[in-house]
CSV table of C-alpha atoms in Angstrom, one decimal:
chain,number,residue,atom,x,y,z
A,347,MET,CA,-6.5,10.5,4.7
A,348,THR,CA,-7.4,7.1,3.2
A,349,HIS,CA,-8.1,8.7,-0.2
A,350,ARG,CA,-4.6,10.3,-0.2
A,351,LEU,CA,-2.9,7.1,0.7
A,352,ALA,CA,-4.7,5.2,-1.9
A,353,SER,CA,-4.3,7.7,-4.8
A,354,PRO,CA,-3.2,6.4,-8.2
A,355,TRP,CA,0.3,7.3,-7.4
A,356,VAL,CA,0.5,4.4,-5.0
A,357,ASP,CA,1.2,2.3,-8.1
A,358,LEU,CA,4.6,4.0,-8.1
A,359,LEU,CA,5.5,1.5,-5.5
A,360,LEU,CA,5.5,-1.3,-8.1
A,361,PRO,CA,8.6,-0.1,-10.0
A,362,LEU,CA,10.2,1.2,-6.8
A,363,SER,CA,9.9,-2.3,-5.3
A,364,LEU,CA,13.0,-3.2,-7.2
A,365,SER,CA,14.9,-0.8,-5.1
A,366,GLY,CA,14.4,-3.4,-2.3
A,367,LEU,CA,17.0,-5.5,-4.1
A,368,LEU,CA,19.6,-3.1,-2.7
A,369,TRP,CA,18.9,-4.5,0.7
A,370,GLU,CA,18.8,-8.1,-0.4
A,371,ARG,CA,19.4,-10.6,2.4
A,372,SER,CA,20.8,-14.1,1.8
A,373,GLY,CA,19.3,-14.3,-1.7
A,374,ASN,CA,15.9,-13.4,-0.3
A,375,PRO,CA,14.7,-9.9,-1.5
A,376,ALA,CA,12.9,-8.9,1.7
A,377,GLY,CA,12.9,-5.2,0.8
A,378,MET,CA,11.1,-5.8,-2.5
A,379,VAL,CA,8.5,-7.9,-0.8
A,380,LEU,CA,7.8,-5.4,1.9
A,381,ILE,CA,7.3,-2.6,-0.6
A,382,LEU,CA,4.9,-4.8,-2.6
A,383,ALA,CA,3.0,-5.5,0.6
A,384,ILE,CA,2.7,-1.8,1.3
A,385,TRP,CA,1.3,-1.2,-2.2
A,386,CYS,CA,-1.3,-3.9,-1.7
A,387,GLY,CA,-2.2,-2.6,1.7
A,388,PHE,CA,-2.8,0.9,0.4
A,389,LYS,CA,-4.9,-0.5,-2.4
A,390,PHE,CA,-7.1,-2.2,0.1
A,391,LEU,CA,-7.4,0.9,2.3
A,392,ARG,CA,-9.1,2.7,-0.5
A,393,TRP,CA,-12.2,0.4,-0.3
A,394,LEU,CA,-12.1,-0.3,3.5
A,395,PRO,CA,-14.6,2.4,4.6
A,396,ALA,CA,-17.2,1.0,2.1
A,397,GLU,CA,-16.3,-2.7,2.1
A,398,PRO,CA,-15.2,-4.1,5.5
A,399,VAL,CA,-14.1,-7.4,3.7
A,400,TYR,CA,-11.0,-5.5,2.6
A,401,GLY,CA,-10.0,-5.4,6.2
A,402,VAL,CA,-9.9,-9.2,6.1
A,403,LEU,CA,-7.7,-9.0,3.0
A,404,ILE,CA,-5.3,-6.7,4.8
A,405,GLY,CA,-5.2,-9.3,7.6
A,406,VAL,CA,-4.5,-12.1,5.1
A,407,LEU,CA,-1.7,-10.0,3.7
A,408,VAL,CA,-0.1,-9.3,7.0
A,409,VAL,CA,-0.4,-13.0,8.2
A,410,SER,CA,1.2,-14.2,4.9
A,411,LEU,CA,4.0,-11.7,4.9
A,412,SER,CA,6.4,-13.7,7.1
A,413,ALA,CA,6.0,-16.8,4.9
A,414,VAL,CA,6.7,-14.8,1.8
A,415,ILE,CA,9.9,-13.3,3.1
A,416,HIS,CA,11.1,-16.5,4.8
A,417,PRO,CA,9.8,-19.3,2.5
A,418,ILE,CA,10.4,-22.8,3.8
A,419,SER,CA,10.2,-24.4,0.4
A,420,GLY,CA,10.4,-23.7,-3.3
A,421,SER,CA,6.6,-23.4,-3.6
A,422,ALA,CA,4.2,-22.4,-0.8
A,423,PRO,CA,0.6,-21.4,-0.2
A,424,THR,CA,1.7,-17.7,-0.4
A,425,ASP,CA,2.4,-18.1,-4.1
A,426,LEU,CA,-1.2,-18.1,-5.2
A,427,ILE,CA,-2.3,-15.9,-2.2
A,428,LEU,CA,-0.1,-13.1,-3.5
A,429,VAL,CA,-1.5,-13.4,-7.0
A,430,LEU,CA,-5.1,-13.3,-5.6
A,431,LEU,CA,-4.3,-10.3,-3.3
A,432,ALA,CA,-2.8,-8.4,-6.2
A,433,PHE,CA,-5.8,-9.3,-8.3
A,434,ALA,CA,-8.2,-8.0,-5.6
A,435,ALA,CA,-6.2,-4.8,-5.3
A,436,GLY,CA,-6.9,-4.1,-9.0
A,437,LEU,CA,-10.6,-4.9,-9.0
A,438,GLN,CA,-13.1,-2.1,-10.0
A,439,GLN,CA,-10.5,0.4,-10.9
A,440,SER,CA,-11.7,3.0,-13.3
A,441,LYS,CA,-10.2,3.5,-16.8
A,442,ALA,CA,-8.4,6.6,-15.6
A,443,GLN,CA,-6.9,4.7,-12.7
A,444,TRP,CA,-5.8,1.9,-15.0
A,445,ARG,CA,-4.2,4.4,-17.4
A,446,GLY,CA,-2.0,5.8,-14.7
A,447,GLY,CA,-1.4,2.4,-13.2
A,448,LEU,CA,-0.2,0.9,-16.5
A,449,TRP,CA,2.2,3.8,-17.0
A,450,LEU,CA,3.7,3.2,-13.6
A,451,VAL,CA,3.9,-0.6,-14.3
A,452,LEU,CA,5.8,0.2,-17.5
A,453,ALA,CA,8.2,2.4,-15.5
A,454,THR,CA,9.5,-0.8,-13.9
A,455,VAL,CA,11.5,-1.4,-17.1
A,456,ILE,CA,13.5,1.8,-16.5
A,457,VAL,CA,13.9,1.2,-12.8
A,458,SER,CA,15.1,-2.3,-13.5
A,459,LEU,CA,18.1,-1.2,-15.7
A,460,PRO,CA,20.6,-0.6,-12.8
A,461,PHE,CA,19.8,-4.1,-11.6
A,462,VAL,CA,20.4,-5.9,-14.9
A,463,GLU,CA,23.1,-8.6,-14.7
A,464,PHE,CA,24.4,-11.1,-17.3
A,465,ASP,CA,24.5,-14.8,-17.1
A,466,ARG,CA,24.9,-17.8,-19.5
A,467,PHE,CA,25.0,-17.6,-23.3
A,468,ASN,CA,21.9,-16.1,-24.9
A,469,SER,CA,20.7,-18.6,-27.5
A,470,ASN,CA,17.9,-16.2,-28.6
A,471,LEU,CA,20.6,-14.3,-30.6
A,472,GLU,CA,20.4,-17.0,-33.2
A,473,ALA,CA,17.0,-15.6,-34.2
A,474,ILE,CA,18.6,-12.4,-35.5
A,475,PRO,CA,19.4,-12.8,-39.2
A,476,TRP,CA,22.0,-10.0,-39.4
A,477,SER,CA,25.4,-11.2,-38.1
A,478,VAL,CA,26.6,-7.6,-37.6
A,479,LEU,CA,23.8,-6.8,-35.2
A,480,ARG,CA,24.0,-10.2,-33.6
A,481,ASP,CA,27.7,-9.9,-32.9
A,482,ALA,CA,27.3,-6.3,-31.6
A,483,LEU,CA,24.8,-7.3,-28.9
A,484,PRO,CA,25.9,-8.8,-25.5
A,485,GLN,CA,26.3,-12.5,-25.9
A,486,GLU,CA,25.2,-13.3,-22.3
A,487,ALA,CA,21.6,-13.6,-21.1
A,488,VAL,CA,19.9,-10.7,-19.2
A,489,ARG,CA,18.5,-11.2,-15.7
A,490,ILE,CA,17.3,-8.8,-13.0
A,491,GLN,CA,19.8,-9.5,-10.2
A,492,LYS,CA,18.6,-12.6,-8.3
A,493,ILE,CA,15.5,-13.1,-10.4
A,494,THR,CA,16.1,-16.1,-12.7
A,495,ILE,CA,16.6,-15.7,-16.4
A,496,ASN,CA,13.2,-17.2,-17.4
A,497,ARG,CA,11.3,-15.1,-14.8
A,498,SER,CA,13.2,-11.9,-15.8
A,499,GLY,CA,12.3,-12.6,-19.4
A,500,TYR,CA,8.7,-13.2,-18.4
A,501,LEU,CA,8.5,-9.8,-16.7
A,502,TYR,CA,10.1,-8.0,-19.7
A,503,GLY,CA,7.7,-9.8,-22.1
A,504,LEU,CA,4.7,-8.7,-20.0
A,505,PHE,CA,6.0,-5.1,-19.8
A,506,ALA,CA,6.5,-5.0,-23.6
A,507,LEU,CA,2.8,-5.8,-24.0
A,508,VAL,CA,1.8,-3.1,-21.5
A,509,GLY,CA,3.9,-0.7,-23.6
A,510,TYR,CA,2.1,-1.9,-26.7
A,511,GLY,CA,-1.3,-1.3,-25.1
A,512,LEU,CA,-0.4,2.2,-24.0
A,513,TYR,CA,0.9,2.9,-27.5
A,514,ARG,CA,-2.4,1.9,-29.0
A,515,ALA,CA,-4.5,3.7,-26.5
A,516,GLU,CA,-2.8,7.0,-26.0
A,517,VAL,CA,-3.9,10.0,-28.0
A,518,LEU,CA,-1.0,12.4,-27.4
A,519,PRO,CA,1.8,11.7,-29.9
A,520,TRP,CA,4.6,12.2,-27.4
A,521,LEU,CA,3.0,9.7,-25.0
A,522,ARG,CA,2.5,7.2,-27.8
A,523,ARG,CA,6.2,7.5,-28.8
A,524,LEU,CA,7.3,7.1,-25.1
A,525,ALA,CA,5.2,4.0,-24.7
A,526,ALA,CA,6.6,2.6,-28.0
A,527,VAL,CA,10.2,3.3,-27.0
A,528,VAL,CA,9.9,1.7,-23.5
A,529,GLY,CA,7.8,-1.2,-24.9
A,530,VAL,CA,10.4,-1.9,-27.5
A,531,LEU,CA,13.2,-1.7,-24.9
A,532,SER,CA,11.4,-4.2,-22.8
A,533,PHE,CA,11.0,-6.6,-25.7
A,534,VAL,CA,14.7,-6.3,-26.5
A,535,LEU,CA,15.5,-7.1,-22.9
A,536,ALA,CA,13.1,-10.1,-23.1
A,537,LEU,CA,14.9,-11.2,-26.3
A,538,GLY,CA,18.2,-10.8,-24.3
A,539,ALA,CA,16.9,-13.0,-21.5
A,540,ALA,CA,17.5,-16.2,-23.5
A,541,SER,CA,14.0,-17.3,-22.9
A,542,ARG,CA,12.2,-18.6,-26.0
A,543,ALA,CA,8.8,-18.0,-24.4
A,544,ALA,CA,9.6,-14.4,-23.5
A,545,PHE,CA,10.6,-13.8,-27.1
A,546,LEU,CA,7.9,-15.7,-29.0
A,547,PHE,CA,4.8,-15.4,-26.8
A,548,PRO,CA,4.5,-11.6,-26.8
A,549,ILE,CA,4.5,-11.6,-30.6
A,550,ALA,CA,1.9,-14.4,-30.6
A,551,ALA,CA,-0.2,-12.6,-28.0
A,552,LEU,CA,0.0,-9.3,-30.0
A,553,ILE,CA,-1.1,-11.0,-33.2
A,554,VAL,CA,-4.1,-12.8,-31.6
A,555,THR,CA,-5.1,-9.6,-29.8
A,556,GLU,CA,-5.1,-7.5,-32.9
A,557,LEU,CA,-7.2,-10.1,-34.8
A,558,CYS,CA,-9.7,-10.0,-31.9
A,559,TRP,CA,-9.7,-6.2,-31.9
A,560,TRP,CA,-10.4,-6.0,-35.7
A,561,ASN,CA,-13.3,-8.3,-35.2
A,562,ARG,CA,-14.3,-7.2,-31.7
A,563,TYR,CA,-18.0,-7.1,-32.1
A,564,TRP,CA,-18.1,-10.7,-33.5
A,565,VAL,CA,-15.7,-11.7,-30.6
A,566,ALA,CA,-17.8,-10.0,-28.0
A,567,ARG,CA,-20.9,-11.9,-29.1
A,568,ARG,CA,-19.1,-15.2,-28.7
A,569,ALA,CA,-17.1,-14.4,-25.6
A,570,THR,CA,-18.1,-17.5,-23.6
A,571,SER,CA,-17.4,-20.0,-26.4
A,572,LEU,CA,-14.1,-18.3,-27.3
A,573,ALA,CA,-13.0,-18.4,-23.6
A,574,VAL,CA,-13.6,-22.2,-23.6
A,575,THR,CA,-11.8,-22.5,-26.9
A,576,VAL,CA,-8.7,-20.8,-25.4
A,577,LEU,CA,-8.6,-23.3,-22.6
A,578,ILE,CA,-9.1,-26.2,-25.0
A,579,LEU,CA,-6.2,-24.9,-27.2
A,580,ALA,CA,-4.0,-24.6,-24.1
A,581,LEU,CA,-4.7,-28.2,-23.2
A,582,VAL,CA,-4.0,-29.4,-26.8
A,583,PHE,CA,-0.7,-27.4,-26.8
A,584,ASN,CA,0.4,-29.0,-23.5
A,585,LEU,CA,-0.6,-32.5,-24.7
A,586,THR,CA,1.4,-31.9,-27.9
A,587,LEU,CA,4.4,-30.6,-25.9
A,588,TYR,CA,4.5,-33.1,-23.0
A,589,TRP,CA,3.1,-36.3,-24.5
A,590,PRO,CA,5.7,-39.1,-24.4
A,591,GLY,CA,7.6,-39.3,-27.7
A,592,SER,CA,6.3,-35.9,-29.0
A,593,PRO,CA,8.2,-34.8,-32.1
A,594,MET,CA,8.0,-31.2,-30.8
A,595,VAL,CA,10.5,-32.0,-28.1
A,596,ALA,CA,12.7,-34.6,-29.8
A,597,GLN,CA,15.5,-32.3,-30.7
A,598,GLU,CA,16.1,-30.2,-27.5
A,599,PRO,CA,17.5,-31.9,-24.3
A,600,SER,CA,15.9,-29.2,-22.2
A,601,ASP,CA,12.5,-29.8,-23.8
A,602,ILE,CA,12.8,-33.5,-23.3
A,603,GLY,CA,13.6,-32.9,-19.6
A,604,ARG,CA,10.5,-30.6,-19.2
A,605,SER,CA,8.4,-33.2,-20.9
A,606,GLN,CA,9.7,-36.0,-18.6
A,607,VAL,CA,9.2,-33.9,-15.5
A,608,ALA,CA,5.6,-33.0,-16.6
A,609,GLN,CA,4.9,-36.7,-17.1
A,610,CYS,CA,6.3,-37.4,-13.6
A,611,PHE,CA,4.1,-34.8,-12.0
A,612,VAL,CA,1.0,-36.2,-13.7
A,613,SER,CA,1.7,-39.8,-12.8
A,614,ARG,CA,2.6,-38.9,-9.2
A,615,SER,CA,-0.7,-36.9,-8.9
A,616,LEU,CA,-2.7,-39.9,-10.0
A,617,ARG,CA,-1.3,-42.2,-7.3
A,618,SER,CA,-4.5,-42.1,-5.2
A,619,LEU,CA,-7.9,-40.5,-5.3
A,620,PRO,CA,-7.5,-38.3,-2.1
A,621,GLU,CA,-4.1,-37.0,-3.3
A,622,PHE,CA,-5.5,-36.3,-6.7
A,623,LEU,CA,-8.4,-34.3,-5.3
A,624,VAL,CA,-6.6,-32.3,-2.6
A,625,GLY,CA,-2.9,-32.5,-3.6
A,626,GLN,CA,0.2,-33.8,-1.8
A,627,GLY,CA,1.4,-30.6,-0.2
A,628,TYR,CA,4.1,-28.3,-1.2
A,629,ASP,CA,7.3,-29.6,-2.9
A,630,ARG,CA,6.7,-33.3,-2.2
A,631,VAL,CA,6.1,-34.0,-5.8
A,632,SER,CA,8.8,-31.5,-6.9
A,633,HIS,CA,11.5,-33.3,-4.7
A,634,HIS,CA,10.4,-36.7,-6.0
A,635,CYS,CA,10.5,-35.7,-9.7
A,636,ALA,CA,13.8,-33.7,-9.2
A,637,GLY,CA,15.4,-37.0,-8.2
A,638,LYS,CA,14.1,-38.7,-11.3
A,639,VAL,CA,14.7,-36.3,-14.2
A,640,PHE,CA,18.1,-34.9,-15.0
A,641,LEU,CA,19.3,-32.9,-18.0
A,642,PRO,CA,22.5,-33.9,-19.7
A,643,GLY,CA,25.5,-32.5,-17.9
A,644,ARG,CA,23.5,-31.5,-14.8
A,645,THR,CA,24.0,-32.9,-11.3
A,646,SER,CA,20.6,-31.7,-10.0
A,647,GLY,CA,17.1,-32.4,-11.2
A,648,ILE,CA,14.4,-30.1,-12.4
A,649,PRO,CA,12.8,-28.6,-9.2
A,650,HIS,CA,9.4,-27.7,-10.6
A,651,ALA,CA,6.9,-28.7,-13.3
A,652,HIS,CA,7.6,-25.8,-15.7
A,653,ASN,CA,3.9,-25.6,-15.8
A,654,VAL,CA,1.7,-23.6,-13.3
A,655,PHE,CA,-1.3,-25.9,-13.7
A,656,LEU,CA,0.5,-29.2,-13.3
A,657,HIS,CA,2.3,-27.7,-10.2
A,658,ALA,CA,-1.0,-26.7,-8.7
A,659,LEU,CA,-2.5,-30.2,-9.4
A,660,ALA,CA,0.4,-31.8,-7.6
A,661,ASP,CA,0.7,-29.5,-4.7
A,662,GLN,CA,-3.0,-28.5,-4.2
A,663,GLY,CA,-5.0,-31.0,-6.1
A,664,LEU,CA,-7.8,-31.1,-8.7
A,665,MET,CA,-10.1,-28.9,-6.6
A,666,THR,CA,-7.6,-26.0,-6.8
A,667,LEU,CA,-6.8,-26.7,-10.4
A,668,SER,CA,-10.5,-26.6,-11.3
A,669,LEU,CA,-11.0,-23.2,-9.6
A,670,MET,CA,-7.9,-21.9,-11.4
A,671,LEU,CA,-9.4,-23.0,-14.8
A,672,VAL,CA,-12.8,-21.4,-14.0
A,673,ALA,CA,-11.0,-18.1,-13.0
A,674,VAL,CA,-9.0,-18.1,-16.2
A,675,SER,CA,-12.1,-18.8,-18.3
A,676,LEU,CA,-13.9,-15.9,-16.6
A,677,VAL,CA,-11.0,-13.5,-17.2
A,678,PHE,CA,-11.0,-14.3,-21.0
A,679,GLN,CA,-14.8,-14.2,-21.2
A,680,ARG,CA,-14.9,-10.7,-19.6
A,681,LEU,CA,-12.0,-9.4,-21.8
A,682,PHE,CA,-13.5,-10.8,-25.0
A,683,SER,CA,-16.9,-9.2,-24.1
A,684,GLY,CA,-15.2,-5.9,-23.0
A,685,LEU,CA,-13.5,-5.4,-26.4
A,686,ALA,CA,-16.8,-4.0,-27.8
A,687,GLY,CA,-17.6,-1.9,-24.7
A,688,ASP,CA,-16.7,1.4,-23.2
A,689,ALA,CA,-13.4,0.1,-21.9
A,690,GLY,CA,-12.5,-1.7,-25.2
A,691,SER,CA,-9.0,-0.2,-25.5
A,692,LEU,CA,-8.1,-1.2,-22.0
A,693,CYS,CA,-9.5,-4.7,-22.5
A,694,ARG,CA,-7.3,-5.0,-25.6
A,695,THR,CA,-4.2,-4.4,-23.3
A,696,GLY,CA,-5.7,-6.8,-20.7
A,697,LEU,CA,-6.3,-9.5,-23.4
A,698,ALA,CA,-2.7,-9.3,-24.7
A,699,CYS,CA,-1.4,-9.6,-21.1
A,700,ALA,CA,-3.7,-12.5,-20.2
A,701,LEU,CA,-2.8,-14.4,-23.3
A,702,PHE,CA,0.9,-14.0,-22.5
A,703,ILE,CA,0.4,-15.0,-18.9
A,704,LEU,CA,-1.6,-18.1,-19.9
A,705,ALA,CA,0.9,-19.2,-22.5
A,706,SER,CA,3.8,-18.7,-20.2
A,707,SER,CA,2.1,-20.6,-17.5
A,708,LEU,CA,2.0,-23.6,-19.8
A,709,VAL,CA,5.8,-23.8,-20.1
A,710,GLU,CA,7.2,-22.0,-17.0
A,711,SER,CA,6.7,-21.7,-13.3
A,712,THR,CA,5.5,-18.1,-13.7
A,713,LEU,CA,3.6,-17.9,-10.4
A,714,LEU,CA,6.2,-19.5,-8.1
A,715,LYS,CA,8.4,-17.7,-5.6
A,716,THR,CA,9.1,-14.4,-7.3
A,717,SER,CA,6.9,-11.8,-5.6
A,718,LEU,CA,7.2,-9.1,-8.2
A,719,GLN,CA,6.1,-11.5,-10.9
A,720,GLN,CA,3.1,-12.7,-8.8
A,721,VAL,CA,1.9,-9.2,-8.0
A,722,ILE,CA,2.2,-7.8,-11.5
A,723,SER,CA,0.5,-10.9,-13.0
A,724,GLY,CA,-2.4,-10.8,-10.6
A,725,TYR,CA,-2.8,-7.0,-10.9
A,726,LEU,CA,-3.0,-7.0,-14.7
A,727,LEU,CA,-5.5,-9.9,-14.8
A,728,ALA,CA,-7.8,-7.6,-12.8
A,729,ILE,CA,-8.2,-5.4,-15.9
A,730,ALA,CA,-11.0,-7.8,-16.9
A,731,TRP,CA,-13.0,-6.2,-14.0
A,732,VAL,CA,-12.4,-2.6,-15.0
A,733,SER,CA,-15.1,-0.3,-13.5
A,734,PRO,CA,-17.5,1.0,-16.2
A,735,ARG,CA,-17.8,4.3,-14.4
A,736,ALA,CA,-16.0,6.3,-11.8
A,737,SER,CA,-16.3,5.2,-8.3
A,738,LYS,CA,-18.5,7.0,-5.8
A,739,GLN,CA,-15.4,8.2,-3.9
A,740,GLU,CA,-14.0,9.6,-7.2
A,741,ASN,CA,-17.4,11.4,-7.9
A,742,PHE,CA,-17.5,12.8,-4.5
A,743,ARG,CA,-14.0,14.3,-4.8
A,744,THR,CA,-14.9,15.7,-8.2
A,745,ILE,CA,-18.1,17.4,-7.0
A,746,GLY,CA,-16.4,18.8,-3.9
A,747,SER,CA,-13.3,20.1,-5.7
């Protein structure tokens, strides 16, 4: 019974979770969260007979569920817990399981279409050089119902890279074409979300991933040093972006606001050694900085750091931030190393997604509040731990069939 509940088709719950938006309550998509929790629970049930610790994870999921559905603040402990639970749900999946899972993740693009809404002007249209095409497209930005524009763009950018990975990996021509069509559709929706990160970062992630793939044996031999290099480049990028007086943000009021709120988060985190080490609790720094930094024409301040790592530093302290950086480094180390291995094609998809997740985390609150975003991100990061062979349970079913 456990095997049937935990079959690869359980990943169908990921795209179907959007149907929970039909029962949305007071702006809080409880239906979507419940479906995502059921998905995670079924994933854990698969390993429960052999690994009792998965029963503990099921307990953590159930205990956290109420706080996810009824959050008391903008950020909460359940944000990173959901990411970690989804990550655990994807651990040690075989290549065949990941292939089916990625197709079902990509199906979310199609399921999301009835929930697409339009909001403010889409400034990304200015990147299209042909005025005829530019004028023919909707001028408003795309969003998935109550999910914000930036987070909707993040999801579509991530799905576009999943489509790219399936296009590169599939052998059957009709499956390759299907992956390409849905992937391109997702990228168009990301472009339509008015998020510069959702438009530019998938392209950058794809270019870097292809360069690594063409030189995969060289990359695999230097996996550890390259993983450290990725983190150093991320730090340099953030310093360039958020350093006071940076020329990169001098022209855009929104970029200036993000830079100022990032500086506020850092200065607030450094007030005392205990707060620097263990954080100041959820939303305290956010509320303080939102009262200090205002964009032109806005009556409310920026409510978060627009940076996952700075937000973790403020809320949870240096200890949590250090663990996050170690985890990110391990993900990239395993993906770089895996490019030359038996699951190289899958690691190529995982690397593209991981690069996009990291880059987006440097400029957006990608892991805050939106459960679908948290679950999909954590799940895809688990590709780095793809099982090199079929599990014992799978072998048993094959022998007995």
